[in-house]
Coordinates of C-alpha atoms and ligand atoms in Angstrom, one line a residue:
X16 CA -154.9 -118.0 131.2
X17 CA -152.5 -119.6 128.8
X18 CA -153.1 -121.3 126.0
X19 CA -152.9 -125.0 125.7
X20 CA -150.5 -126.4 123.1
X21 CA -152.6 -129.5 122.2
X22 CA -150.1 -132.5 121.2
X23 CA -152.5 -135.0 120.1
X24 CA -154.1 -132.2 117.9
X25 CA -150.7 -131.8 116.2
X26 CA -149.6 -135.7 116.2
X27 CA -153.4 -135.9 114.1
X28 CA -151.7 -133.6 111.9
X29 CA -148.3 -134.9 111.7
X30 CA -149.7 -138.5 111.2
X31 CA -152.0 -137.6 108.3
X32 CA -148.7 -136.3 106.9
X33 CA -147.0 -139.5 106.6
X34 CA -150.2 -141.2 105.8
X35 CA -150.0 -139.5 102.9
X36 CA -146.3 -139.7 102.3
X37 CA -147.0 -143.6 102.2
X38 CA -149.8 -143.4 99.9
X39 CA -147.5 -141.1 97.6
X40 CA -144.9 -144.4 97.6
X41 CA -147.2 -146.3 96.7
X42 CA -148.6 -144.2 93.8
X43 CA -145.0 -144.2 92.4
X44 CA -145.8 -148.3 92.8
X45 CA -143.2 -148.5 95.9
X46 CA -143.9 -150.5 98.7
X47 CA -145.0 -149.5 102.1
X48 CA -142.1 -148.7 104.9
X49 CA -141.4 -151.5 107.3
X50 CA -140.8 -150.6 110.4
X51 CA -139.1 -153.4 113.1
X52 CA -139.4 -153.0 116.5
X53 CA -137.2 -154.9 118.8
X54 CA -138.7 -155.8 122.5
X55 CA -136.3 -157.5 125.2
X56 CA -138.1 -158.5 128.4
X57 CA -141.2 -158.0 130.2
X58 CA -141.1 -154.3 130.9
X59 CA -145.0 -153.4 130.9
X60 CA -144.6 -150.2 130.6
X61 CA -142.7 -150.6 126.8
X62 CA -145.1 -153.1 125.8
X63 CA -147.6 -150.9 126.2
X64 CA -145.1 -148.4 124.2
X65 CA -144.7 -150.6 121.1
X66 CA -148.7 -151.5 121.2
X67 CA -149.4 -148.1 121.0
X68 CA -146.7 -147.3 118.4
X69 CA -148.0 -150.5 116.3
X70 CA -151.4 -148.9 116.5
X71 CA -150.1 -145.5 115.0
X72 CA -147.8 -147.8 112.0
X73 CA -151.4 -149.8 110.9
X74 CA -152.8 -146.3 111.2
X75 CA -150.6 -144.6 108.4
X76 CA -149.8 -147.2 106.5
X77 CA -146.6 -148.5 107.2
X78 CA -145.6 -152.5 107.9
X79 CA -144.4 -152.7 111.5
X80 CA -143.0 -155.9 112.5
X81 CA -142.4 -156.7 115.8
X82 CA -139.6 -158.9 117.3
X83 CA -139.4 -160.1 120.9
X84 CA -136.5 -161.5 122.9
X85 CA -136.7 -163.2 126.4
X86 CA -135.1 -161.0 129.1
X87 CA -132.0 -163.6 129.4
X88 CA -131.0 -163.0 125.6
X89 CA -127.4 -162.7 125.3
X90 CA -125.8 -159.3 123.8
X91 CA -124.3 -161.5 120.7
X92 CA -128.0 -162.8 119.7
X93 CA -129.3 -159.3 120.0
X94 CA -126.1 -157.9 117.7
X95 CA -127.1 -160.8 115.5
X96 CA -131.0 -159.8 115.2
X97 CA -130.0 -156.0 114.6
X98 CA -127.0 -157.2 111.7
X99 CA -130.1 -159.2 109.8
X100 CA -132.4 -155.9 110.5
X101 CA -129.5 -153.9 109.4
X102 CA -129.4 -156.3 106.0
X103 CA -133.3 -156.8 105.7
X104 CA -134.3 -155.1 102.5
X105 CA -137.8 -154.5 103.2
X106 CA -137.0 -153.0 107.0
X107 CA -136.3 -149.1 106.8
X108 CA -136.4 -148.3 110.4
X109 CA -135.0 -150.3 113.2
X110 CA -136.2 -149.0 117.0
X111 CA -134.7 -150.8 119.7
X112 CA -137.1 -150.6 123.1
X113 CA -135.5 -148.7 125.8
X114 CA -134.7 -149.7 128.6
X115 CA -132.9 -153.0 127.9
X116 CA -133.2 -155.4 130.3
X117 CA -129.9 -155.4 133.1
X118 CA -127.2 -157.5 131.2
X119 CA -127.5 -156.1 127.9
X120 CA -125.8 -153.0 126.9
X121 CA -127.9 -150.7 125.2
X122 CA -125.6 -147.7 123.8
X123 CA -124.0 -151.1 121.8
X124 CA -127.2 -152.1 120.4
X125 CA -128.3 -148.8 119.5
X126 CA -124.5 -147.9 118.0
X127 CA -124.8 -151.1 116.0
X128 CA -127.9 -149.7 114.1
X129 CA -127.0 -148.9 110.4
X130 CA -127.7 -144.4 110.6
X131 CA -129.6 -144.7 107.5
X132 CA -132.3 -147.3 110.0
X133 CA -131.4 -145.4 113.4
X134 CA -135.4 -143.8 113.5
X135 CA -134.7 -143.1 117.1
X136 CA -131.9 -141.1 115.6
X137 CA -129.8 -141.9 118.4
X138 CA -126.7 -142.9 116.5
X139 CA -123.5 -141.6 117.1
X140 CA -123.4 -140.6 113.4
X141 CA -127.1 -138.8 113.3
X142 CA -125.9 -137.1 116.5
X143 CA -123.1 -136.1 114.5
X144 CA -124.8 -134.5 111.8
X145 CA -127.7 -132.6 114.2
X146 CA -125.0 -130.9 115.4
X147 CA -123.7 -130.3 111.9
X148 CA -127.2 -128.7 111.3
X149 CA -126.8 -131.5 108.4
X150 CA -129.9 -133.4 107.4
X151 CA -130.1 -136.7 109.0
X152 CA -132.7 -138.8 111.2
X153 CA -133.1 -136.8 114.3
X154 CA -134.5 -138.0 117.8
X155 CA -138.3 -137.9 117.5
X156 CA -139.5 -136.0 120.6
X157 CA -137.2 -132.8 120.7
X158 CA -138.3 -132.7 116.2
X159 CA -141.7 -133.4 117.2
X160 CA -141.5 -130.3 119.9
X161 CA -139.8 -128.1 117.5
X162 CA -143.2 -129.2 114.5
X163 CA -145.3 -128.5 117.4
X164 CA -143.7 -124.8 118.5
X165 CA -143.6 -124.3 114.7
X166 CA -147.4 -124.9 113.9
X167 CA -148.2 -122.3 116.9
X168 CA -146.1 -119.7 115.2
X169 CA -143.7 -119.1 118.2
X170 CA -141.0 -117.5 116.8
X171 CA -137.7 -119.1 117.8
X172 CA -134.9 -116.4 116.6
X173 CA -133.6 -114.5 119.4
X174 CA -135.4 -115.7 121.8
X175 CA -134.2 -117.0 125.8
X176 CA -134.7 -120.2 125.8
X177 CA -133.9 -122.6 128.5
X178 CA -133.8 -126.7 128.4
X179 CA -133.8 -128.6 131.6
X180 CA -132.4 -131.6 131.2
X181 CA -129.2 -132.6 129.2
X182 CA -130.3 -136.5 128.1
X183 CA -128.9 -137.5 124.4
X184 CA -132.4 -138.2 124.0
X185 CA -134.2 -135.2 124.8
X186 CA -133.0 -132.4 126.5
X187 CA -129.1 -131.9 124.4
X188 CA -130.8 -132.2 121.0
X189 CA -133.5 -130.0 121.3
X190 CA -130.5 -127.9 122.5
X191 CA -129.2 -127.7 119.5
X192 CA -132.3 -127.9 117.2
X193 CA -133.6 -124.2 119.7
X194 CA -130.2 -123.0 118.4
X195 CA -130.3 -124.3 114.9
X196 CA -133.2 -121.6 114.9
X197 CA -131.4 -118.9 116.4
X198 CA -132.8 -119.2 119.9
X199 CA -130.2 -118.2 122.6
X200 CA -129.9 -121.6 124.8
X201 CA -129.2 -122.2 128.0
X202 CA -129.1 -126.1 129.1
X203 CA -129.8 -126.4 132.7
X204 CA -129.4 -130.1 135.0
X205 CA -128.9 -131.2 138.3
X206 CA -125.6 -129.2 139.1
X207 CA -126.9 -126.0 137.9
X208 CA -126.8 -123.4 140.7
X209 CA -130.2 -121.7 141.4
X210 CA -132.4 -123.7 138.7
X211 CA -135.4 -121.5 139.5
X212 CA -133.6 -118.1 138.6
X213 CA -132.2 -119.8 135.8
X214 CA -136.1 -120.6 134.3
X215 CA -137.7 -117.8 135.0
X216 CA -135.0 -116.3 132.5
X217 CA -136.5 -118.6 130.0
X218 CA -139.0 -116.8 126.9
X219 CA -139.3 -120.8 125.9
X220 CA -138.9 -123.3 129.2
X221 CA -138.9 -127.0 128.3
X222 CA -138.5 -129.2 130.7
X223 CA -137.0 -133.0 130.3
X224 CA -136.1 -133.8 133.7
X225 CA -138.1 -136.7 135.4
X226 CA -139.3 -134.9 138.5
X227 CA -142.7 -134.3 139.0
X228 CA -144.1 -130.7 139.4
X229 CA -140.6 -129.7 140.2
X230 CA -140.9 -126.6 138.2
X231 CA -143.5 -124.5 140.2
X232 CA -145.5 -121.2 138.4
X233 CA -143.4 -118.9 140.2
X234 CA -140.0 -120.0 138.2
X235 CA -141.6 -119.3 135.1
X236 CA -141.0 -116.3 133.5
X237 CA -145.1 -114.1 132.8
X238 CA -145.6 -115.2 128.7
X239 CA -143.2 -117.6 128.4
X240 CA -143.9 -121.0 126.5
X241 CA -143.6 -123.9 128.6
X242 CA -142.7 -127.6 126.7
X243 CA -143.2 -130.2 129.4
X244 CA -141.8 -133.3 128.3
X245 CA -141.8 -134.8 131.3
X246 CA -143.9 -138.0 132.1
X247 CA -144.6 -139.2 135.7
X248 CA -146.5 -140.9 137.3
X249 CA -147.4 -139.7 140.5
X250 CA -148.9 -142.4 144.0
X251 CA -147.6 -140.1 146.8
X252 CA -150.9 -138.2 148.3
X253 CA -148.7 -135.4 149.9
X254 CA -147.1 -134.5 146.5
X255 CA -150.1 -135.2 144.4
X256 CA -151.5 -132.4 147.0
X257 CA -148.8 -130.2 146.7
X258 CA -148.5 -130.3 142.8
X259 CA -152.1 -130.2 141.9
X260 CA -153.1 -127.4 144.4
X261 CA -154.1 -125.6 141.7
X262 CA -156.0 -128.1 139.6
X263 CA -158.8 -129.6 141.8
X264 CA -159.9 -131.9 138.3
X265 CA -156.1 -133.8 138.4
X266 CA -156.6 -134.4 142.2
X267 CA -159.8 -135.5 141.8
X268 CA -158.4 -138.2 139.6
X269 CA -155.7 -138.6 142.1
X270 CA -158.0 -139.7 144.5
X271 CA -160.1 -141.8 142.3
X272 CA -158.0 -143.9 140.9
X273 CA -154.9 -143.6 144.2
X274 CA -152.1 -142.5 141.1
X275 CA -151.7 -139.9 138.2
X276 CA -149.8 -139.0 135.5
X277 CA -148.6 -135.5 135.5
X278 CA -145.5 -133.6 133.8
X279 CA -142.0 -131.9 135.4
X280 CA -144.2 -128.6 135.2
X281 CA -146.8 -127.8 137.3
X282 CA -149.4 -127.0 134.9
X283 CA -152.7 -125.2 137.2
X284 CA -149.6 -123.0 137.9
X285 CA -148.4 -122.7 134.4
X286 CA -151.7 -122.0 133.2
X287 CA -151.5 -118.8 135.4
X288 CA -148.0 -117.0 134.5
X289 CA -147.2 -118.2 131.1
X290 CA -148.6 -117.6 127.7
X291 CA -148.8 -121.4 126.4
X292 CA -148.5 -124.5 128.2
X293 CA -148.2 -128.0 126.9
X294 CA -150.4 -130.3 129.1
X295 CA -149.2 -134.0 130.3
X296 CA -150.8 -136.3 129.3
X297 CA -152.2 -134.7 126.0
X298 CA -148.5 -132.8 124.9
X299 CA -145.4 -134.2 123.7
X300 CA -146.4 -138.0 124.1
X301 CA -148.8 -138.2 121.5
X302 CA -146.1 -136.4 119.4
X303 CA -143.4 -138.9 120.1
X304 CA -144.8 -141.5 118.0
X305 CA -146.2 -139.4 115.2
X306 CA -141.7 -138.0 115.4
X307 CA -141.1 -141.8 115.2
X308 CA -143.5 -142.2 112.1
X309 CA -142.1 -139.5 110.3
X310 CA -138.5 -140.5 110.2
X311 CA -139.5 -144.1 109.2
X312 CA -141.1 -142.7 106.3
X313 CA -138.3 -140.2 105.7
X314 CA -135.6 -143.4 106.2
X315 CA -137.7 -145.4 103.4
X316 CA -137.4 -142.5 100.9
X317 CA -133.7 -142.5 101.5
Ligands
LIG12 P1 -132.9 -138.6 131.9 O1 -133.1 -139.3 133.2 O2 -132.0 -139.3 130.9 O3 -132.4 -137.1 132.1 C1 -132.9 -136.3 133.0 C2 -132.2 -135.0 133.0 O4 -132.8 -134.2 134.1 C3 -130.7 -135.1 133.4 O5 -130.0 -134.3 132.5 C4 -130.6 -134.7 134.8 O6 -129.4 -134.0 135.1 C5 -131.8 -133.7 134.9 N1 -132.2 -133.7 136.3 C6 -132.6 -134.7 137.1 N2 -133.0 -134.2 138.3 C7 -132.8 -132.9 138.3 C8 -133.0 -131.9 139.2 N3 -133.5 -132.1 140.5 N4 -132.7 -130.6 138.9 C9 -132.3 -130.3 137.6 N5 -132.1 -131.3 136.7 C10 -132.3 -132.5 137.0 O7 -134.4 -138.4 131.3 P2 -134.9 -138.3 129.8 O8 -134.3 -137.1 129.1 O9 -134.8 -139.5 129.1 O10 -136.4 -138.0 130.1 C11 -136.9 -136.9 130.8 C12 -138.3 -137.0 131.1 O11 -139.0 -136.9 129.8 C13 -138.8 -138.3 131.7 O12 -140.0 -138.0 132.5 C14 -139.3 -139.1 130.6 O13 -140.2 -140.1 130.9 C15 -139.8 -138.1 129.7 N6 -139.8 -138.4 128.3 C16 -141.0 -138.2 127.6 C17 -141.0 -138.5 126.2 C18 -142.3 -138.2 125.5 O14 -142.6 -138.8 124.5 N7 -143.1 -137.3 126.0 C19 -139.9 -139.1 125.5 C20 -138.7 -139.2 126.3 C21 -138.7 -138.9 127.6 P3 -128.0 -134.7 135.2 O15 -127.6 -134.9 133.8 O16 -127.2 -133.6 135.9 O17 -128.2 -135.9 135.9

């Protein structure tokens, strides 16, 4: 049986960091980092997103201030919130709500975000410098894997490791932070002939891809370390059967409640073949945020 990489267990950890990063500011009588969040629309799913990442700001210590748009706000009034953000002395880290609502182009809000406020660290310029390997602000949820695979010990030089999924967001820069340690990378996506051959080369497997339970136990490689980063949610009975064959508790909740969350990797069958699993929900979501956190604070100290 492998061994379950516990994210919220490490976001705890990572949190209490920054908690006391702020409380070391404000020792040195600076003030606490400010944090605006910027939410177009009525997309439930982010509100419940920049709730939950409120929650985690009151939580360490950091001001979060939160602005909302209507769905029908023209791109110039959004450039026009982002320029004051951008100027706002007392904001540190700007985070844009993805996705924007249809109209509003989102790479041109998130380009017009100064670098030194990008805590997504989706800039053009932060992009840049990851793949300098020069310090920067760097997207939260590949970092916040990489903290994670650190705490556990797994030792990165050398190693096969395989990303599926080639997103700015996820899967190319934790690419290129798995090679900033020496790992031997291999990004893998929808064109890639043979995907399961391809994973069960992998010594590390993450998976970013959006599919539920499309990787199965037997394309992992016996001892590898699975990262599922994946997050769906899952209302089909014949596919909540087929990827939870091997974990009666998940499709007991299936059937309770008629939909479940579950990652890209089936995990009763990753529990079986490889030697650490992170489980969904539980894994890299509760890490996201405490990413997020961390480069707020490390924007505020500049
Ligand atoms: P994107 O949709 O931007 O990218 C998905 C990637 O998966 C693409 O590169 C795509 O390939 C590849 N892909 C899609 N279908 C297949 C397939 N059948 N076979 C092989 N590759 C495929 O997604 P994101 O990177 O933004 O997110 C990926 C997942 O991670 C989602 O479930 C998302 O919800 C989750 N996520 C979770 C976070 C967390 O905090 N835990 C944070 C961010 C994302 P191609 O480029 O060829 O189209």
């Amino acid at each position: 049986m492998a061994t379950i990489l516990d994210g919220k267990a490490h976001a705890d950890r990572m949190l209490e960091g920054v908690r006391q990063g702020v409380e070391a500011r404000r020792a040195r009588g600076l003030r606490a980092p400010g944090l605006a969040v910027v939410l177009v629309g009525d997309d439930p799913a982010s509100h419940v997103y920049v709730r939950n990442k409120s929650a985690a700001c009151a939580r360490v210590g950091i001001t979060s201030i939160e602005h909302r748009l209507a769905a029908d706000t023209p791109q110039t009034d959004l450039d026009a919130l982002i320029d004051r953000l951008n100027a706002d002395p007392d904001v540190d880290g700007i985070l844009v709500q993805l996705p924007l609502p249809k109209g509003l182009d989102s790479k041109r809000a998130l380009h017009r975000i100064s670098p030194a406020k990008d805590v997504d660290g989706f800039h053009p310029m932060n992009q840049g410098l990851l793949l300098e390997g020069l310090p920067g602000l760097r997207p939260c949820t590949p970092t916040a894997c990489m903290s994670l695979l650190a705490h556990h010990g797994v030792d990165l030089k050398g190693l096969r490791a395989v990303v599926l999924g080639r997103s700015e967001i996820v899967g190319k820069p934790m690419a290129l932070m798995l090679l900033e340690q020496h790992a031997t990378v291999t990004i893998a996506h929808s064109r890639t002939k043979d995907l399961p051959a391809v994973c069960r080369e992998a010594d590390l497997l993450v998976a970013a891809v959006g599919r539920p339970g499309m990787v199965e136990g037997s394309w992992i490689k016996p001892g590898a370390v699975v990262v599922d980063v994946g997050i769906n949610r899952v209302e089909d009975p014949g596919l909540a059967a087929r990827i939870f064959a091997c974990e009666p508790k998940k499709l007991e909740i299936f059937q309770s409640k008629g939909a479940v969350l579950c990652g890209d990797v089936r995990f009763g069958e990753a529990m079986q073949v490889a030697s650490a699993v992170t489980p969904v929900p539980g894994g890299v979501g509760p890490l996201t945020i405490a990413g997020l956190l961390a480069n707020t604070l490390q924007a505020a100290n500049g």
